[in-house]
Short mmCIF file of C-alpha atoms in Angstrom, two decimals:
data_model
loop_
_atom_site.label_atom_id
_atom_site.label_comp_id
_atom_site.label_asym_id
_atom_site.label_seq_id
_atom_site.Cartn_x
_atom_site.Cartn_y
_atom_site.Cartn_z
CA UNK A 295 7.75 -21.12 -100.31
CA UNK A 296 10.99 -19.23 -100.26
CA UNK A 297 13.48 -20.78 -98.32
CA UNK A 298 15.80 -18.76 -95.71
CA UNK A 299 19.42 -18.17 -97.15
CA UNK A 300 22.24 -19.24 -95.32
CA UNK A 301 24.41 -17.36 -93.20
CA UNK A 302 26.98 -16.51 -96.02
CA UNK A 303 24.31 -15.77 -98.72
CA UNK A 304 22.45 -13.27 -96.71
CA UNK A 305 25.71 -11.77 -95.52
CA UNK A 306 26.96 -11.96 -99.91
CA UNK A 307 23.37 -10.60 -100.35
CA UNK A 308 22.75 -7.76 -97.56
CA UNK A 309 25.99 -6.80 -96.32
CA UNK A 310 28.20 -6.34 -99.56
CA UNK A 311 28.66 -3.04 -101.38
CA UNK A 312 27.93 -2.99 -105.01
CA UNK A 313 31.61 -2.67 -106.69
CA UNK A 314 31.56 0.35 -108.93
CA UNK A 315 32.29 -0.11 -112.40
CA UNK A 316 35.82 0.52 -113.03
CA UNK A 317 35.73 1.47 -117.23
CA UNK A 318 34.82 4.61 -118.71
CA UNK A 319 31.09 4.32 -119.68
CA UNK A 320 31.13 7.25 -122.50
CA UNK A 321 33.60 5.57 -123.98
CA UNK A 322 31.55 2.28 -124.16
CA UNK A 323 28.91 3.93 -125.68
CA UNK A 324 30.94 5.46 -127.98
CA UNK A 325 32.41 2.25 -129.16
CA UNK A 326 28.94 0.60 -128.91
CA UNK A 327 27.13 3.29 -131.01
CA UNK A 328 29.88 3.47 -133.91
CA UNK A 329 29.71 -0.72 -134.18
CA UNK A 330 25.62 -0.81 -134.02
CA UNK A 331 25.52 2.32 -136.46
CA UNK A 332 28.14 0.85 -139.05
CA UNK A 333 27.09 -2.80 -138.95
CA UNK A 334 23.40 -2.86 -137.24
CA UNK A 335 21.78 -4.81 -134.23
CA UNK A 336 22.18 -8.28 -135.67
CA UNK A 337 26.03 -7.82 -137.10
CA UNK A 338 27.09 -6.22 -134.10
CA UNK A 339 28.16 -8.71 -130.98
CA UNK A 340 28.68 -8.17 -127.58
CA UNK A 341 32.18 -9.49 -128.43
CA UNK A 342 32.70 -6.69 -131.10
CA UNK A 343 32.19 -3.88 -128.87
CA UNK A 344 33.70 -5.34 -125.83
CA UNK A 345 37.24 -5.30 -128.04
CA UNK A 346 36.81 -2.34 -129.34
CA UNK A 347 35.86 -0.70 -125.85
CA UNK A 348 38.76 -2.55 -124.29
CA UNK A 349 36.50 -3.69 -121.71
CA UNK A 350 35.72 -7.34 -120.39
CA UNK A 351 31.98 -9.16 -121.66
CA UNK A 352 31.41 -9.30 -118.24
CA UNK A 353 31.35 -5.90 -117.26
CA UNK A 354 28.97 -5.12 -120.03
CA UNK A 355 26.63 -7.49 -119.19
CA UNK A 356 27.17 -6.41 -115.22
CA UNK A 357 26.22 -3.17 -116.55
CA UNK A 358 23.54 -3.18 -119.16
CA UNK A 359 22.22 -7.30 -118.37
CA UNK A 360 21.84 -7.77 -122.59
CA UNK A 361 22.91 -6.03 -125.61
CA UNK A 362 19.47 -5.46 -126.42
CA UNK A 363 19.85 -3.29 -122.72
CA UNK A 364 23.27 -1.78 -124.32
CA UNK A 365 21.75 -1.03 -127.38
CA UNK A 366 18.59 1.06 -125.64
CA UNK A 367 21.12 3.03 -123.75
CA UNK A 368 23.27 3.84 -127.15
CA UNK A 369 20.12 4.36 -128.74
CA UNK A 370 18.46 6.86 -126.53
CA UNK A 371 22.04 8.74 -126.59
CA UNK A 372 21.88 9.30 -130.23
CA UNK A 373 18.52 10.06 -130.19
CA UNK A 374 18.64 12.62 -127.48
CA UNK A 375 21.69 13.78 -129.36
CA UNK A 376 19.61 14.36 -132.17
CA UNK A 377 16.80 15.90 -130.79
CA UNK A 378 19.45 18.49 -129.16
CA UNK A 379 21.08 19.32 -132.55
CA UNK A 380 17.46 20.15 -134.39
CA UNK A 381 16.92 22.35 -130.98
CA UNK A 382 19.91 24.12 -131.22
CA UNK A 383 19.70 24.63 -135.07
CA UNK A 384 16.04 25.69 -135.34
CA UNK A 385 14.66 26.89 -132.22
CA UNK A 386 17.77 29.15 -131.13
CA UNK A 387 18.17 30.27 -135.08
CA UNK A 388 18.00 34.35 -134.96
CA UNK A 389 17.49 34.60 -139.13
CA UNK A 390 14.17 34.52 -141.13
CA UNK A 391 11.94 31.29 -141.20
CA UNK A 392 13.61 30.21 -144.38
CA UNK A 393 17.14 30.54 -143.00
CA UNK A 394 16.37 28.15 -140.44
CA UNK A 395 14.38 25.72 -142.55
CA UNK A 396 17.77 25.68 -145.03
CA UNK A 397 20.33 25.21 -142.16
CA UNK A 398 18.17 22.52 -140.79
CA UNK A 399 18.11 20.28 -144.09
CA UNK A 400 21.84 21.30 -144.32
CA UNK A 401 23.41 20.52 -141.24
CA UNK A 402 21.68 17.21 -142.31
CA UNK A 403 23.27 17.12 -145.33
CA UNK A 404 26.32 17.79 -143.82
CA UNK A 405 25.92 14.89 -141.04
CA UNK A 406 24.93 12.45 -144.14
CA UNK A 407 27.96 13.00 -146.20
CA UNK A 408 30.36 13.56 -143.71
CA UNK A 409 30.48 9.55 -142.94
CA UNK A 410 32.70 8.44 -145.73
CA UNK A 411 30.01 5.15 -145.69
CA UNK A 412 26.76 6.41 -145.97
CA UNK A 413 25.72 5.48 -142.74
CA UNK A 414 22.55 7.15 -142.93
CA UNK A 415 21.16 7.83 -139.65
CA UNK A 416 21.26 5.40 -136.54
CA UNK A 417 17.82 6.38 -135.34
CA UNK A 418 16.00 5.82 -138.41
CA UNK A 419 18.35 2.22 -139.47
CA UNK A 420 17.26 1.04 -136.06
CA UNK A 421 13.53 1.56 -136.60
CA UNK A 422 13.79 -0.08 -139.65
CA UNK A 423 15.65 -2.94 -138.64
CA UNK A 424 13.87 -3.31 -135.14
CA UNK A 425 11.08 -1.52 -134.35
CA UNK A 426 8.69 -4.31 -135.04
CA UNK A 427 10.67 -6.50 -132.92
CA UNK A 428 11.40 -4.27 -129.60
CA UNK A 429 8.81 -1.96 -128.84
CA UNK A 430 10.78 0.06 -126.73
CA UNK A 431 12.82 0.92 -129.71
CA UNK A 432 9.93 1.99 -131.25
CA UNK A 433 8.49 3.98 -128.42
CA UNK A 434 12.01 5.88 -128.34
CA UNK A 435 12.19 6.84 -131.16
CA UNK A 436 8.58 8.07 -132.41
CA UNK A 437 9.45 10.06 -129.17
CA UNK A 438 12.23 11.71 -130.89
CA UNK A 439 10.29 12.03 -134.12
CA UNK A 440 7.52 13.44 -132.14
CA UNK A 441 9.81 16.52 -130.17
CA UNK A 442 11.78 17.26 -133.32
CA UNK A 443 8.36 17.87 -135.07
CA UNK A 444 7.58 19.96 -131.97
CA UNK A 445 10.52 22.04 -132.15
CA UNK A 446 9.73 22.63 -135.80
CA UNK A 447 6.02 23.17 -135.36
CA UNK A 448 6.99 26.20 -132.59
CA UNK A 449 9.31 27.60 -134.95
CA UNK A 450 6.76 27.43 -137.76
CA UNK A 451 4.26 29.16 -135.26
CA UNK A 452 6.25 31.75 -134.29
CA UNK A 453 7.11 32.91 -137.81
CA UNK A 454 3.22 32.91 -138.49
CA UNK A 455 2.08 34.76 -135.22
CA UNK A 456 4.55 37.29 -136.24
CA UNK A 457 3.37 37.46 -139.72
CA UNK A 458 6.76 37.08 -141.12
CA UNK A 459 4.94 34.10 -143.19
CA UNK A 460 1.03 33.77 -144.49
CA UNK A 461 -0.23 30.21 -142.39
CA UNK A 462 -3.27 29.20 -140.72
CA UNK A 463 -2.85 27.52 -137.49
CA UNK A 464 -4.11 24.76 -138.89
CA UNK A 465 -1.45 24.32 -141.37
CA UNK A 466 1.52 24.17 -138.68
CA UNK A 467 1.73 20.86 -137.94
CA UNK A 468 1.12 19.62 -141.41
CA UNK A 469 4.58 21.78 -142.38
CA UNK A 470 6.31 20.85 -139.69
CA UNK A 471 5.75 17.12 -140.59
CA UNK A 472 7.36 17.94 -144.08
CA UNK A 473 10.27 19.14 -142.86
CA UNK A 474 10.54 16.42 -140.94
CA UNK A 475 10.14 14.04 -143.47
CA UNK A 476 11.86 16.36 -146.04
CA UNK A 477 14.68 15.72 -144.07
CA UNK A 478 14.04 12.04 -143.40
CA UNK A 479 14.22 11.49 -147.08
CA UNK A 480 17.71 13.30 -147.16
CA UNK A 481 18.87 10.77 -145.03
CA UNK A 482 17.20 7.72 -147.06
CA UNK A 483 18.79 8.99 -150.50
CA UNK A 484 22.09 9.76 -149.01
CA UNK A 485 22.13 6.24 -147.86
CA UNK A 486 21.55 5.17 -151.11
CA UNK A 487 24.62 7.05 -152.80
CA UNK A 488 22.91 10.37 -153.79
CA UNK A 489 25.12 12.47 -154.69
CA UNK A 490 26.21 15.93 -152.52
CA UNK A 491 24.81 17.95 -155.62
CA UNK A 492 21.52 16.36 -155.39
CA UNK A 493 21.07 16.41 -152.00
CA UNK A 494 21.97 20.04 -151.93
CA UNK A 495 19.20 21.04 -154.61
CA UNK A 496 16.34 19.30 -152.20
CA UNK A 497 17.49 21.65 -149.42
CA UNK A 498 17.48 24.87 -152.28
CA UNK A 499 14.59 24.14 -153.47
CA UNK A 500 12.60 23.22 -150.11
CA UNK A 501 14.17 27.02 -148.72
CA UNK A 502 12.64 28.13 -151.97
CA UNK A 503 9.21 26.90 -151.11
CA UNK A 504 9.73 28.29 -147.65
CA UNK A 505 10.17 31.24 -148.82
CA UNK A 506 7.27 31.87 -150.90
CA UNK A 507 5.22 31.98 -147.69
CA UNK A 508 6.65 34.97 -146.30
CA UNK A 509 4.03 37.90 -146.36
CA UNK A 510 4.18 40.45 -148.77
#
């Protein structure tokens, strides 16, 4: 049976205003994102990001409870983020279907090599490391995978309803999870030390291949 509170608790409880966080949140998420990204989940401590952050423990844990709930917030960022830049890159792309297809793969390229560490990408590091451990890590991001492959799957569509390239319907999603994964394995390689000249001749030739669809 719950008890009654006393006098000051239900005054502490019902008649106090929440205090309002006094630090700048982008900028904790910043500092959060660049620490879980460089050194993962595990390496990473609450203590790590509250110095770099310049921000107390306390008012991350007011704020976000764990770092698992700190690292859900960073993580749906970035993956948001991500989601945004393939939209922007593919769906508002104005060239022919290969165009788009080769500044996809290269604007990955670019992202991969422009970390001096070979970061690879936090989205798919976080998956790896966690995704059989947190399901809601997991559920976040196969809901990224899932609306990049969307994006790519309309642009794929588009370029075969207007017969700029020879596909059956039924062949859409099936390329739009290769280019997906095409990139995917980019990011894997470029993790691994490929080089800039080898990652570059996986987006040639996968333009190349894209471009031996177009119609006659």
């Amino acid at each position: 049976m719950d008890l009654p509170l006393p006098a000051a608790g239900r005054a502490a409880t019902f008649g106090a205003m929440p205090r309002p966080r006094s630090f700048d949140q982008q900028a904790l998420l910043d500092a959060a994102q660049d620490l879980f990204w460089r050194n993962g989940y595990e390496r990473t401590s609450i203590e790590d990001i509250a110095t770099a952050a310049g921000v107390g423990n306390g008012s991350i844990y007011g704020a976000y409870r764990s770092k698992l709930g700190l690292f859900v917030a960073v993580f749906a960022r970035y993956c948001d983020a991500r989601v945004a830049v393939v939209d922007e890159i593919v769906a508002s792309h104005d060239g022919t279907f290969e165009d788009a297809v080769e500044n996809y793969l290269a604007e990955i390229v670019r992202d991969c090599t422009g970390h001096p560490d070979r970061r690879g990408c936090l989205m798919l590091n976080s998956i790896a490391e966690l995704g059989s451990r947190f399901p809601e890590v997991l559920a976040i991001g196969d809901h990224a995978n899932a609306r990049m492959e969307e994006i790519l799957a309309a642009r794929i569509a588009e370029s075969a309803g207007s017969g700029e390239i020879l596909l059956a319907a039924d062949g859409v999603r099936p390329l739009a999870a290769h280019i997906l994964l095409v990139s995917q394995g980019i990011i894997h390689v470029s993790r691994t030390g490929a080089s800039l000249a080898r990652l570059e001749d996986v987006v040639a030739a996968t333009r190349d291949l894209a471009s031996r669809m177009r119609a006659a």
